[in-house]
Amino acid sequence: MNSFVPWDIRVTIDLFLGGVGVGAFLLALFAAAFGESYRLLRKTAAVISPVAVCMGLLFLIFELGRPERFITTLFRNNPASVMSWGVYLQAGFVILAVVYAVLVLQQKDEEGLGGLVKWLGGLFAVGVGLYHGFLLSSNASAALWNNGALPVIFFVSSVLSGIALVVLVNAVIPAHVTTAETAAETAAGGETGSAFNLNLVNIILLAVELLTVFAWMFTMARGNENMVFNLQYLLANYGTQWWLGAVVVGLVLPLVFSIYGLQSAKKGQVGSTLTTVTAVLILIGGFVLKNVILAAGQVNYPLF
Amino acid sequence: MPNYAMVIDLHKCAGCGACAIACKNENNVPEGIYWANYIHRTRGKFPNVRYEFIPTLCNHCEEAPCVKACPVGAMHKDENGLTLHDPSKCIGCKACVVADPYGVIYFNEEKPHEFWYDKEEAIEKITSSGQEMGKNYDVPFPYYNPDRAKTYAGVRPKGVVEKCTMCDHRIKEGKVPYCVYSCPSGARVFGDLDDPNSEVNKLLNQYSYFRLGENFGTKPKVFYIREF
């Protein structure tokens, strides 16, 4: 029996950064729906999105045994292979995200072809976000992966991480800070738009993620011997990382902070200390969650 | 077209491991990689003990998960029902290794048969280096089997995966896979599942059998009979 673990941390980095790109793009669309008050946030998100996805893809390419052949995946395909779908989804998404970023920077994203790029990009973003999970869940013999909860866990984690990175970049680059004041200034400048409470967005996503993770773990714990074996393997070898990193730091604390912040509109602004700290926690937790699931899922229960 | 399969008679198998060694010779399989392998375990407590030995190889599954996972079609099913790999297409993504429940697909992390290119001498200025010995031959290394290169890369390069081909180069010449040929007790039987009179069909109808990882829906074509 071959005990080689084929996919190392470079694959996690790709899944994480790819997820960040997906989340950032969806945040840009979300911010756009709130009008001009989030123009700066939209810009940051739109720029981060293709940069993150491309960086992730670089790691993935250098994880290949034959990096120079990566381009052949565009003309050699296999309709049954989820990875093959991913090649086209990611290629399409990168192109759309770059075009969208350029349009946003030129403030042309709401006119002409901008609308088409936006919605098509949104579709591809969801596609790529789901692809990450399906790539893993399509492996029948990987008990931790081969279930319906996994793509949801990965997708929601991606969206959370994407939002978090944009919020963090917004906070550390002063010119990009979108606070109550800048939002008010934009509004005073005659622009239209309304505000959203970032904490509320986080609460909804974190609650969905926590519930799905719980459902997933419960199903594994009460599953067949492969499921029980793999869950035990995960908890025995990555227990601290899982409970402390992925669950407490990545989900529970951000949820608590977000609920605490919900009481005040100011604390819910992108750029407030609370949302920035929450963003850092979500990023750490998101990475750990994906890495633990990826590493532990590759270990198979003995065949006999 | 034939649908090739293998039956392994565990009652005849003595657990000598000749199949694993023979395979390495025939297919120029490098160190750390085992196309033909075995699972063994001892269970129970003395005096009630049991030793189990199961020779393994690629199951050449009808529903091969590695073929489904390969993004570039390098891993494919051929017209004879074998699961084969094309190293010239392989990008080394290892999706097949992840998808394979049996652990029979190996990745070449390093240059294979590196010893024969190594300049280091075991005892400096006294013994020769691997490279000094290796350069005296026009083949990649002294025990290289050129027959292997008829249907697959003679040696699979660094950065791609490799696996059992059921000795497709021998099958094409009307011979049986080398592990079957080398088994001293005749425990391995190779044949066509679609031929009702083939030896494999006779054995499968005579005895009950099991296959590894049947619950994964892979429809493996290596059958084990007469477990004892």
Coordinates of C-alpha atoms in Angstrom, one line a residue:
Chain A
M1 CA 0.0 0.0 0.0
N2 CA 1.4 3.3 -1.1
S3 CA 1.4 5.8 1.8
F4 CA 2.6 8.7 -0.2
V5 CA 0.6 11.9 0.4
P6 CA 0.5 13.4 -3.1
W7 CA -0.9 16.9 -2.6
D8 CA 1.2 19.0 -0.3
I9 CA 0.7 22.6 1.1
R10 CA 1.1 24.1 -2.3
V11 CA -2.3 22.7 -3.2
T12 CA -3.7 24.2 0.0
I13 CA -2.2 27.6 -0.9
D14 CA -3.9 27.4 -4.3
L15 CA -7.2 26.4 -2.9
F16 CA -6.9 29.2 -0.3
L17 CA -5.8 32.0 -2.6
G18 CA -8.2 30.8 -5.3
G19 CA -10.9 31.0 -2.7
V20 CA -9.8 34.4 -1.7
G21 CA -10.1 35.5 -5.3
V22 CA -13.6 34.1 -5.5
G23 CA -14.6 35.7 -2.3
A24 CA -13.1 39.1 -3.2
F25 CA -14.9 39.1 -6.6
L26 CA -18.2 38.3 -5.0
L27 CA -17.6 41.0 -2.4
A28 CA -16.9 43.5 -5.2
L29 CA -20.3 42.6 -6.8
F30 CA -22.0 42.8 -3.4
A31 CA -20.4 46.2 -2.7
A32 CA -21.4 47.4 -6.1
A33 CA -25.0 46.7 -5.3
F34 CA -24.7 49.3 -2.5
G35 CA -23.8 52.0 -4.9
E36 CA -21.1 54.5 -4.8
S37 CA -20.5 54.6 -1.0
Y38 CA -18.3 51.5 -1.5
R39 CA -16.4 52.5 -4.6
L40 CA -13.0 52.2 -2.8
L41 CA -13.9 48.8 -1.3
R42 CA -15.1 47.7 -4.7
K43 CA -11.8 48.8 -6.2
T44 CA -9.7 46.9 -3.6
A45 CA -11.8 43.8 -4.0
A46 CA -11.8 43.9 -7.8
V47 CA -8.0 44.2 -7.9
I48 CA -7.3 41.6 -5.2
S49 CA -9.5 39.0 -6.9
P50 CA -7.4 38.2 -10.1
V51 CA -4.1 38.8 -8.2
A52 CA -5.0 36.2 -5.6
V53 CA -6.2 33.6 -8.1
C54 CA -3.1 34.0 -10.2
M55 CA -0.8 33.7 -7.3
G56 CA -2.6 30.6 -6.2
L57 CA -2.3 29.1 -9.7
L58 CA 1.4 29.8 -9.7
F59 CA 1.7 27.6 -6.6
L60 CA -0.4 25.0 -8.3
I61 CA 1.7 25.0 -11.5
F62 CA 4.9 24.5 -9.5
E63 CA 3.3 21.7 -7.6
L64 CA 3.0 19.8 -10.9
G65 CA 5.7 17.2 -11.7
R66 CA 5.9 18.8 -15.2
P67 CA 5.2 22.5 -14.7
E68 CA 6.1 23.3 -18.3
R69 CA 3.2 21.2 -19.5
F70 CA 0.5 23.1 -17.6
I71 CA -0.6 24.8 -20.8
T72 CA -1.5 21.5 -22.4
T73 CA -4.4 21.2 -20.0
L74 CA -6.1 23.9 -22.2
F75 CA -6.2 21.7 -25.3
R76 CA -6.1 18.2 -23.8
N77 CA -9.2 17.7 -21.7
N78 CA -11.3 15.0 -20.1
P79 CA -15.0 15.7 -19.6
A80 CA -15.1 13.3 -16.7
S81 CA -12.2 15.0 -14.8
V82 CA -13.2 17.7 -12.3
M83 CA -9.7 19.1 -12.5
S84 CA -10.2 19.5 -16.3
W85 CA -13.4 21.6 -15.7
G86 CA -11.4 23.6 -13.2
V87 CA -8.8 24.5 -15.8
Y88 CA -11.5 26.1 -18.0
L89 CA -13.4 27.7 -15.0
Q90 CA -10.2 29.2 -13.6
A91 CA -9.0 30.4 -17.0
G92 CA -12.3 32.0 -17.7
F93 CA -12.5 33.5 -14.2
V94 CA -9.0 35.0 -14.3
I95 CA -9.8 36.7 -17.7
L96 CA -13.1 38.1 -16.5
A97 CA -11.7 39.2 -13.1
V98 CA -8.9 41.1 -14.8
V99 CA -11.3 42.8 -17.2
Y100 CA -13.6 43.6 -14.3
A101 CA -10.7 45.1 -12.3
V102 CA -9.7 47.3 -15.2
L103 CA -13.2 48.5 -15.7
V104 CA -13.6 49.2 -12.0
L105 CA -10.4 51.2 -11.9
Q106 CA -11.6 53.2 -14.9
Q107 CA -15.0 53.6 -13.2
K108 CA -16.6 52.0 -16.3
D109 CA -17.9 48.8 -14.6
E110 CA -21.5 50.0 -14.5
E111 CA -21.8 50.9 -18.2
G112 CA -21.7 49.1 -21.5
L113 CA -20.1 45.7 -21.4
G114 CA -19.4 46.2 -17.6
G115 CA -22.7 44.6 -16.6
L116 CA -22.1 41.5 -18.7
V117 CA -18.5 41.1 -17.4
K118 CA -19.8 41.5 -13.8
W119 CA -22.5 38.9 -14.0
L120 CA -20.5 36.4 -16.1
G121 CA -17.6 36.9 -13.7
G122 CA -20.0 36.3 -10.8
L123 CA -21.1 33.0 -12.4
F124 CA -17.5 31.9 -13.0
A125 CA -16.6 33.0 -9.4
V126 CA -19.3 30.7 -8.0
G127 CA -18.1 28.0 -10.4
V128 CA -14.5 28.2 -9.3
G129 CA -15.6 28.4 -5.6
L130 CA -17.6 25.2 -6.0
Y131 CA -15.0 23.5 -8.1
H132 CA -12.5 23.5 -5.3
G133 CA -14.8 21.4 -3.2
F134 CA -16.0 19.1 -6.0
L135 CA -12.3 18.4 -7.0
L136 CA -12.0 16.7 -3.6
S137 CA -15.5 15.4 -3.2
S138 CA -15.3 13.5 -6.5
N139 CA -12.9 11.0 -5.0
A140 CA -15.1 8.1 -3.9
S141 CA -12.4 6.5 -1.7
A142 CA -11.6 9.6 0.3
A143 CA -14.2 9.4 3.1
L144 CA -13.6 12.9 4.5
W145 CA -14.2 14.4 1.1
N146 CA -16.7 12.2 -0.7
N147 CA -19.9 13.9 0.6
G148 CA -22.2 16.8 -0.1
A149 CA -21.1 19.0 2.8
L150 CA -17.5 19.4 1.7
P151 CA -18.1 21.6 -1.4
V152 CA -20.3 23.9 0.8
I153 CA -17.6 24.1 3.5
F154 CA -15.0 25.0 1.0
F155 CA -17.2 27.5 -0.9
V156 CA -18.3 29.4 2.3
S157 CA -14.8 29.3 3.6
S158 CA -13.6 30.8 0.4
V159 CA -16.1 33.6 0.4
L160 CA -15.3 34.4 4.1
S161 CA -11.5 34.5 3.4
G162 CA -12.0 36.7 0.3
I163 CA -14.0 39.2 2.2
A164 CA -11.6 39.1 5.1
L165 CA -8.5 39.8 2.9
V166 CA -10.2 42.7 1.2
V167 CA -11.3 44.1 4.6
L168 CA -7.7 43.7 5.9
V169 CA -6.1 45.4 2.9
N170 CA -8.6 48.2 3.2
A171 CA -7.6 48.7 6.8
V172 CA -3.8 48.7 6.3
I173 CA -3.8 50.9 3.2
P174 CA -5.0 54.2 4.7
A175 CA -6.1 55.7 1.4
H176 CA -8.5 52.8 0.9
V177 CA -10.2 53.0 4.3
T178 CA -13.9 53.0 3.9
T179 CA -15.3 54.3 7.1
A180 CA -18.5 55.9 8.1
E181 CA -16.9 59.3 7.4
T182 CA -15.7 58.5 3.9
A183 CA -19.0 56.9 3.1
A184 CA -20.7 60.1 4.3
E185 CA -18.3 62.2 2.2
T186 CA -19.1 60.2 -0.8
A187 CA -22.7 60.7 -0.1
A188 CA -22.2 64.4 0.5
G189 CA -20.5 64.5 -2.9
G190 CA -23.9 63.9 -4.5
E191 CA -23.3 60.1 -5.0
T192 CA -26.0 57.7 -4.2
G193 CA -25.6 54.6 -2.2
S194 CA -26.5 52.9 1.1
A195 CA -24.4 51.1 3.7
F196 CA -24.2 47.5 4.8
N197 CA -23.1 46.1 8.1
L198 CA -20.1 43.9 7.5
N199 CA -20.7 42.1 10.8
L200 CA -24.1 40.9 9.6
V201 CA -22.6 39.5 6.4
N202 CA -20.0 37.7 8.4
I203 CA -22.5 36.4 10.9
I204 CA -24.6 34.8 8.2
L205 CA -21.6 33.2 6.5
L206 CA -20.0 32.0 9.7
A207 CA -23.2 30.5 11.0
V208 CA -23.7 28.6 7.7
E209 CA -20.1 27.4 7.9
L210 CA -20.3 26.3 11.5
L211 CA -23.5 24.4 10.9
T212 CA -22.1 22.7 7.8
V213 CA -18.9 21.8 9.6
F214 CA -20.9 20.4 12.5
A215 CA -23.1 18.4 10.2
W216 CA -20.1 17.1 8.3
M217 CA -18.3 16.0 11.5
F218 CA -21.4 14.4 12.9
T219 CA -21.9 12.4 9.7
M220 CA -18.3 11.3 9.7
A221 CA -18.5 10.3 13.4
R222 CA -21.6 8.2 12.7
G223 CA -20.5 6.9 9.3
N224 CA -19.0 3.7 8.0
E225 CA -15.6 2.5 9.2
N226 CA -13.8 4.5 6.5
M227 CA -15.4 7.7 7.7
V228 CA -14.8 7.0 11.4
F229 CA -11.2 6.1 10.6
N230 CA -10.5 9.3 8.6
L231 CA -12.2 11.5 11.2
Q232 CA -10.2 9.9 14.0
Y233 CA -7.1 10.3 11.9
L234 CA -7.8 14.0 11.4
L235 CA -8.4 14.6 15.1
A236 CA -5.5 12.5 16.2
N237 CA -2.9 14.1 13.9
Y238 CA -4.3 17.6 13.4
G239 CA -6.6 17.9 16.5
T240 CA -5.1 21.1 17.9
Q241 CA -4.9 22.7 14.5
W242 CA -8.5 21.7 13.8
W243 CA -10.2 22.7 17.0
L244 CA -8.1 25.7 17.9
G245 CA -7.2 27.0 14.4
A246 CA -10.0 26.1 12.1
V247 CA -13.0 26.0 14.6
V248 CA -12.2 28.5 17.4
V249 CA -10.0 31.0 15.7
G250 CA -11.5 30.7 12.3
L251 CA -15.2 30.4 13.1
V252 CA -16.3 30.7 16.8
L253 CA -14.3 33.8 17.7
P254 CA -15.1 35.7 14.5
L255 CA -18.8 34.8 15.1
V256 CA -18.7 36.1 18.7
F257 CA -16.9 39.3 17.6
S258 CA -19.3 39.9 14.8
I259 CA -22.4 39.4 17.0
Y260 CA -20.8 41.8 19.5
G261 CA -20.2 44.3 16.7
L262 CA -23.7 44.0 15.4
Q263 CA -25.0 46.4 18.1
S264 CA -23.2 49.4 16.7
A265 CA -23.2 50.5 13.1
K266 CA -19.8 52.0 13.5
K267 CA -18.2 48.8 14.7
G268 CA -19.7 47.2 11.6
Q269 CA -18.0 49.5 9.2
V270 CA -15.2 48.1 7.0
G271 CA -12.1 49.5 8.6
S272 CA -13.1 49.4 12.2
T273 CA -10.7 47.6 14.6
L274 CA -13.3 44.9 15.3
T275 CA -13.8 44.0 11.6
T276 CA -10.0 44.0 11.0
V277 CA -9.2 41.7 13.9
T278 CA -12.1 39.5 12.8
A279 CA -10.7 39.4 9.3
V280 CA -7.3 38.3 10.5
L281 CA -8.8 35.5 12.5
I282 CA -11.0 34.3 9.5
L283 CA -7.9 34.2 7.2
I284 CA -5.9 32.1 9.6
G285 CA -8.8 29.8 10.3
G286 CA -9.7 29.5 6.7
F287 CA -6.2 28.4 5.7
V288 CA -5.9 25.9 8.6
L289 CA -9.4 24.4 7.8
K290 CA -8.5 23.8 4.1
N291 CA -5.0 22.5 4.9
V292 CA -6.2 20.0 7.6
I293 CA -9.0 18.7 5.4
L294 CA -6.7 18.4 2.4
A295 CA -3.9 16.6 4.3
A296 CA -6.1 14.3 6.4
G297 CA -8.4 13.4 3.5
Q298 CA -5.6 11.9 1.5
V299 CA -5.0 9.1 4.0
N300 CA -7.0 6.0 3.0
Y301 CA -8.4 3.4 5.4
P302 CA -6.5 0.1 5.0
L303 CA -8.0 -2.0 2.2
F304 CA -8.3 -5.1 4.3
Chain B
M1 CA -11.9 -7.2 -28.1
P2 CA -10.7 -9.1 -25.1
N3 CA -11.4 -7.8 -21.5
Y4 CA -8.3 -8.8 -19.7
A5 CA -8.4 -9.7 -16.0
M6 CA -6.3 -11.6 -13.4
V7 CA -7.3 -14.3 -10.9
I8 CA -5.0 -14.8 -7.9
D9 CA -5.4 -18.1 -6.1
L10 CA -4.6 -17.4 -2.5
H11 CA -4.5 -21.1 -1.7
K12 CA -1.6 -21.6 -4.1
C13 CA 0.2 -18.3 -3.2
A14 CA 3.1 -19.0 -0.8
G15 CA 3.9 -15.3 -0.2
C16 CA 7.3 -15.5 -1.7
G17 CA 7.2 -12.1 -3.4
A18 CA 8.6 -13.4 -6.7
C19 CA 5.9 -11.5 -8.5
A20 CA 7.1 -8.2 -7.0
I21 CA 10.7 -8.9 -7.9
A22 CA 9.9 -10.2 -11.4
C23 CA 7.8 -7.1 -12.1
K24 CA 10.7 -4.8 -11.1
N25 CA 13.0 -6.5 -13.6
E26 CA 10.6 -6.7 -16.5
N27 CA 9.4 -3.1 -16.2
N28 CA 12.5 -1.2 -15.1
V29 CA 10.7 -0.1 -12.0
P30 CA 12.9 2.3 -9.9
E31 CA 13.6 2.1 -6.2
G32 CA 10.7 3.0 -3.9
I33 CA 8.1 2.1 -6.6
Y34 CA 6.2 -1.2 -6.7
W35 CA 3.8 -1.9 -9.5
A36 CA 3.4 -5.4 -8.1
N37 CA 3.3 -5.3 -4.4
Y38 CA 1.6 -7.2 -1.4
I39 CA -0.3 -6.5 1.7
H40 CA 0.5 -8.7 4.6
R41 CA -0.6 -8.8 8.3
T42 CA -0.5 -11.1 11.2
R43 CA -3.6 -11.2 13.5
G44 CA -4.7 -13.0 16.6
K45 CA -2.8 -14.0 19.7
F46 CA -0.7 -17.1 20.1
P47 CA -1.6 -19.9 19.6
N48 CA -4.5 -18.7 17.6
V49 CA -2.7 -16.7 15.0
R50 CA -3.2 -16.1 11.3
Y51 CA -0.8 -14.7 8.7
E52 CA -2.4 -13.1 5.7
F53 CA -0.6 -12.3 2.5
I54 CA -2.4 -10.7 -0.5
P55 CA -0.4 -9.8 -3.6
T56 CA -1.5 -6.5 -5.2
L57 CA -1.2 -4.8 -8.5
C58 CA -3.2 -2.3 -10.5
N59 CA -6.7 -3.6 -10.6
H60 CA -7.3 -2.3 -14.2
C61 CA -10.8 -1.3 -13.0
E62 CA -13.7 -1.1 -15.4
E63 CA -14.7 2.2 -13.7
A64 CA -11.2 3.4 -13.1
P65 CA -11.2 6.4 -10.8
C66 CA -7.7 7.4 -12.0
V67 CA -8.9 7.6 -15.6
K68 CA -11.9 9.8 -14.5
A69 CA -9.6 12.1 -12.5
C70 CA -6.9 12.6 -15.1
P71 CA -7.4 16.1 -16.6
V72 CA -5.4 15.5 -19.8
G73 CA -6.4 12.0 -20.7
A74 CA -2.9 10.6 -20.0
M75 CA -4.5 7.8 -17.9
H76 CA -6.8 5.9 -20.2
K77 CA -8.6 2.6 -20.9
D78 CA -7.4 0.8 -23.9
E79 CA -9.4 -1.5 -26.2
N80 CA -8.4 -4.6 -24.2
G81 CA -9.8 -3.3 -21.0
L82 CA -6.4 -2.3 -19.5
T83 CA -5.8 0.9 -17.7
L84 CA -2.8 2.5 -19.3
H85 CA -0.8 5.6 -18.8
D86 CA 0.9 7.9 -21.4
P87 CA 3.9 9.6 -19.9
S88 CA 4.2 12.0 -22.8
K89 CA 0.8 13.6 -21.8
C90 CA 1.2 13.3 -18.0
I91 CA 1.6 16.7 -16.3
G92 CA 2.3 15.2 -12.9
C93 CA -0.7 16.7 -11.1
K94 CA -1.2 13.5 -9.1
A95 CA -5.0 13.6 -9.4
C96 CA -4.8 9.9 -10.3
V97 CA -2.8 9.1 -7.2
V98 CA -5.4 10.9 -5.0
A99 CA -8.3 9.2 -6.8
D100 CA -6.8 5.7 -6.7
P101 CA -8.0 3.8 -3.6
Y102 CA -5.4 1.0 -4.0
G103 CA -2.2 3.0 -3.8
V104 CA -0.8 1.4 -6.9
I105 CA 0.0 4.6 -8.9
Y106 CA 3.4 6.1 -8.0
F107 CA 4.8 9.5 -8.6
N108 CA 8.5 9.9 -9.8
E109 CA 9.6 12.5 -7.3
E110 CA 13.3 12.0 -8.2
K111 CA 15.2 11.0 -11.3
P112 CA 14.7 7.3 -11.5
H113 CA 17.6 4.8 -11.1
E114 CA 19.7 7.7 -9.8
F115 CA 22.4 5.4 -8.6
W116 CA 23.7 4.9 -12.1
Y117 CA 24.2 8.7 -12.6
D118 CA 25.7 9.3 -9.1
K119 CA 29.3 10.4 -9.1
E120 CA 29.9 9.6 -5.5
E121 CA 32.2 6.7 -4.7
A122 CA 31.3 4.4 -1.8
I123 CA 34.9 4.6 -0.7
E124 CA 36.7 7.6 -2.1
K125 CA 39.4 6.7 -4.8
I126 CA 39.0 3.0 -4.1
T127 CA 35.6 1.9 -5.4
S128 CA 34.0 3.1 -8.6
S129 CA 31.0 5.4 -8.6
G130 CA 27.6 4.4 -10.0
Q131 CA 28.2 6.7 -12.9
E132 CA 31.5 5.1 -13.9
M133 CA 29.9 1.7 -14.1
G134 CA 26.8 3.0 -15.7
K135 CA 28.6 4.7 -18.6
N136 CA 29.9 1.4 -19.9
Y137 CA 26.5 0.4 -21.1
D138 CA 24.4 2.0 -24.0
V139 CA 21.3 1.5 -21.9
P140 CA 20.1 3.7 -19.1
F141 CA 21.4 1.1 -16.5
P142 CA 22.9 -2.4 -16.7
Y143 CA 19.8 -4.4 -15.9
Y144 CA 17.6 -2.4 -18.2
N145 CA 15.0 -4.4 -20.1
P146 CA 14.6 -2.9 -23.6
D147 CA 11.3 -4.9 -24.2
R148 CA 9.5 -2.6 -21.8
A149 CA 10.0 0.4 -24.2
K150 CA 7.9 -1.3 -26.9
T151 CA 4.6 0.1 -25.4
Y152 CA 5.5 2.4 -22.6
A153 CA 8.5 4.6 -21.7
G154 CA 11.4 2.3 -20.9
V155 CA 12.0 4.3 -17.8
R156 CA 9.4 6.8 -16.8
P157 CA 11.0 10.2 -16.3
K158 CA 11.0 12.4 -13.2
G159 CA 7.8 14.4 -12.7
V160 CA 5.3 11.9 -14.0
V161 CA 3.4 9.0 -12.4
E162 CA 3.7 5.3 -13.4
K163 CA 1.8 2.1 -12.8
C164 CA 1.3 -1.5 -13.8
T165 CA 0.3 -2.1 -17.4
M166 CA -0.4 -5.8 -17.0
C167 CA 2.7 -6.2 -19.2
D168 CA 0.8 -5.0 -22.3
H169 CA 4.1 -5.4 -24.3
R170 CA 4.1 -9.1 -23.5
I171 CA 0.4 -9.5 -24.0
K172 CA 0.7 -8.1 -27.5
E173 CA 3.2 -10.9 -28.3
G174 CA 0.8 -13.5 -27.0
K175 CA 2.6 -14.0 -23.7
V176 CA 1.2 -13.6 -20.2
P177 CA 2.3 -10.8 -17.8
Y178 CA 5.7 -11.5 -16.3
C179 CA 4.4 -11.8 -12.7
V180 CA 2.1 -14.6 -14.0
Y181 CA 5.0 -16.2 -15.8
S182 CA 7.3 -16.0 -12.8
C183 CA 4.9 -17.2 -10.1
P184 CA 6.5 -20.5 -8.9
S185 CA 3.2 -21.9 -7.6
G186 CA 1.0 -20.9 -10.5
A187 CA -1.2 -18.8 -8.3
R188 CA -1.7 -16.1 -10.9
V189 CA -4.0 -16.7 -13.8
F190 CA -4.4 -14.2 -16.6
G191 CA -7.1 -14.2 -19.3
D192 CA -10.1 -12.8 -21.0
L193 CA -13.2 -12.2 -19.0
D194 CA -15.3 -12.0 -22.2
D195 CA -14.2 -15.5 -23.3
P196 CA -16.5 -18.0 -21.5
N197 CA -13.9 -20.8 -21.9
S198 CA -11.0 -18.8 -20.5
E199 CA -9.2 -20.1 -17.5
V200 CA -10.1 -17.0 -15.5
N201 CA -13.8 -17.6 -16.2
K202 CA -13.5 -21.3 -15.2
L203 CA -12.0 -20.3 -11.9
L204 CA -14.4 -17.5 -11.2
N205 CA -17.4 -19.9 -11.8
Q206 CA -15.8 -22.6 -9.7
Y207 CA -14.9 -20.6 -6.7
S208 CA -16.3 -17.6 -4.8
Y209 CA -14.1 -14.6 -5.0
F210 CA -13.5 -11.2 -3.6
R211 CA -12.0 -8.0 -5.0
L212 CA -10.3 -5.2 -3.1
G213 CA -12.3 -2.0 -2.4
E214 CA -15.4 -3.2 -4.1
N215 CA -17.5 -0.6 -2.3
F216 CA -15.8 2.2 -4.2
G217 CA -17.6 1.3 -7.4
T218 CA -14.4 0.8 -9.3
K219 CA -15.3 -2.7 -10.6
P220 CA -11.7 -4.0 -10.2
K221 CA -10.5 -6.8 -12.5
V222 CA -8.1 -8.6 -10.1
F223 CA -10.0 -11.4 -8.4
Y224 CA -8.9 -13.3 -5.4
I225 CA -10.1 -16.9 -4.9
R226 CA -9.7 -19.6 -2.3
E227 CA -8.8 -17.4 0.7
F228 CA -7.7 -19.7 3.4

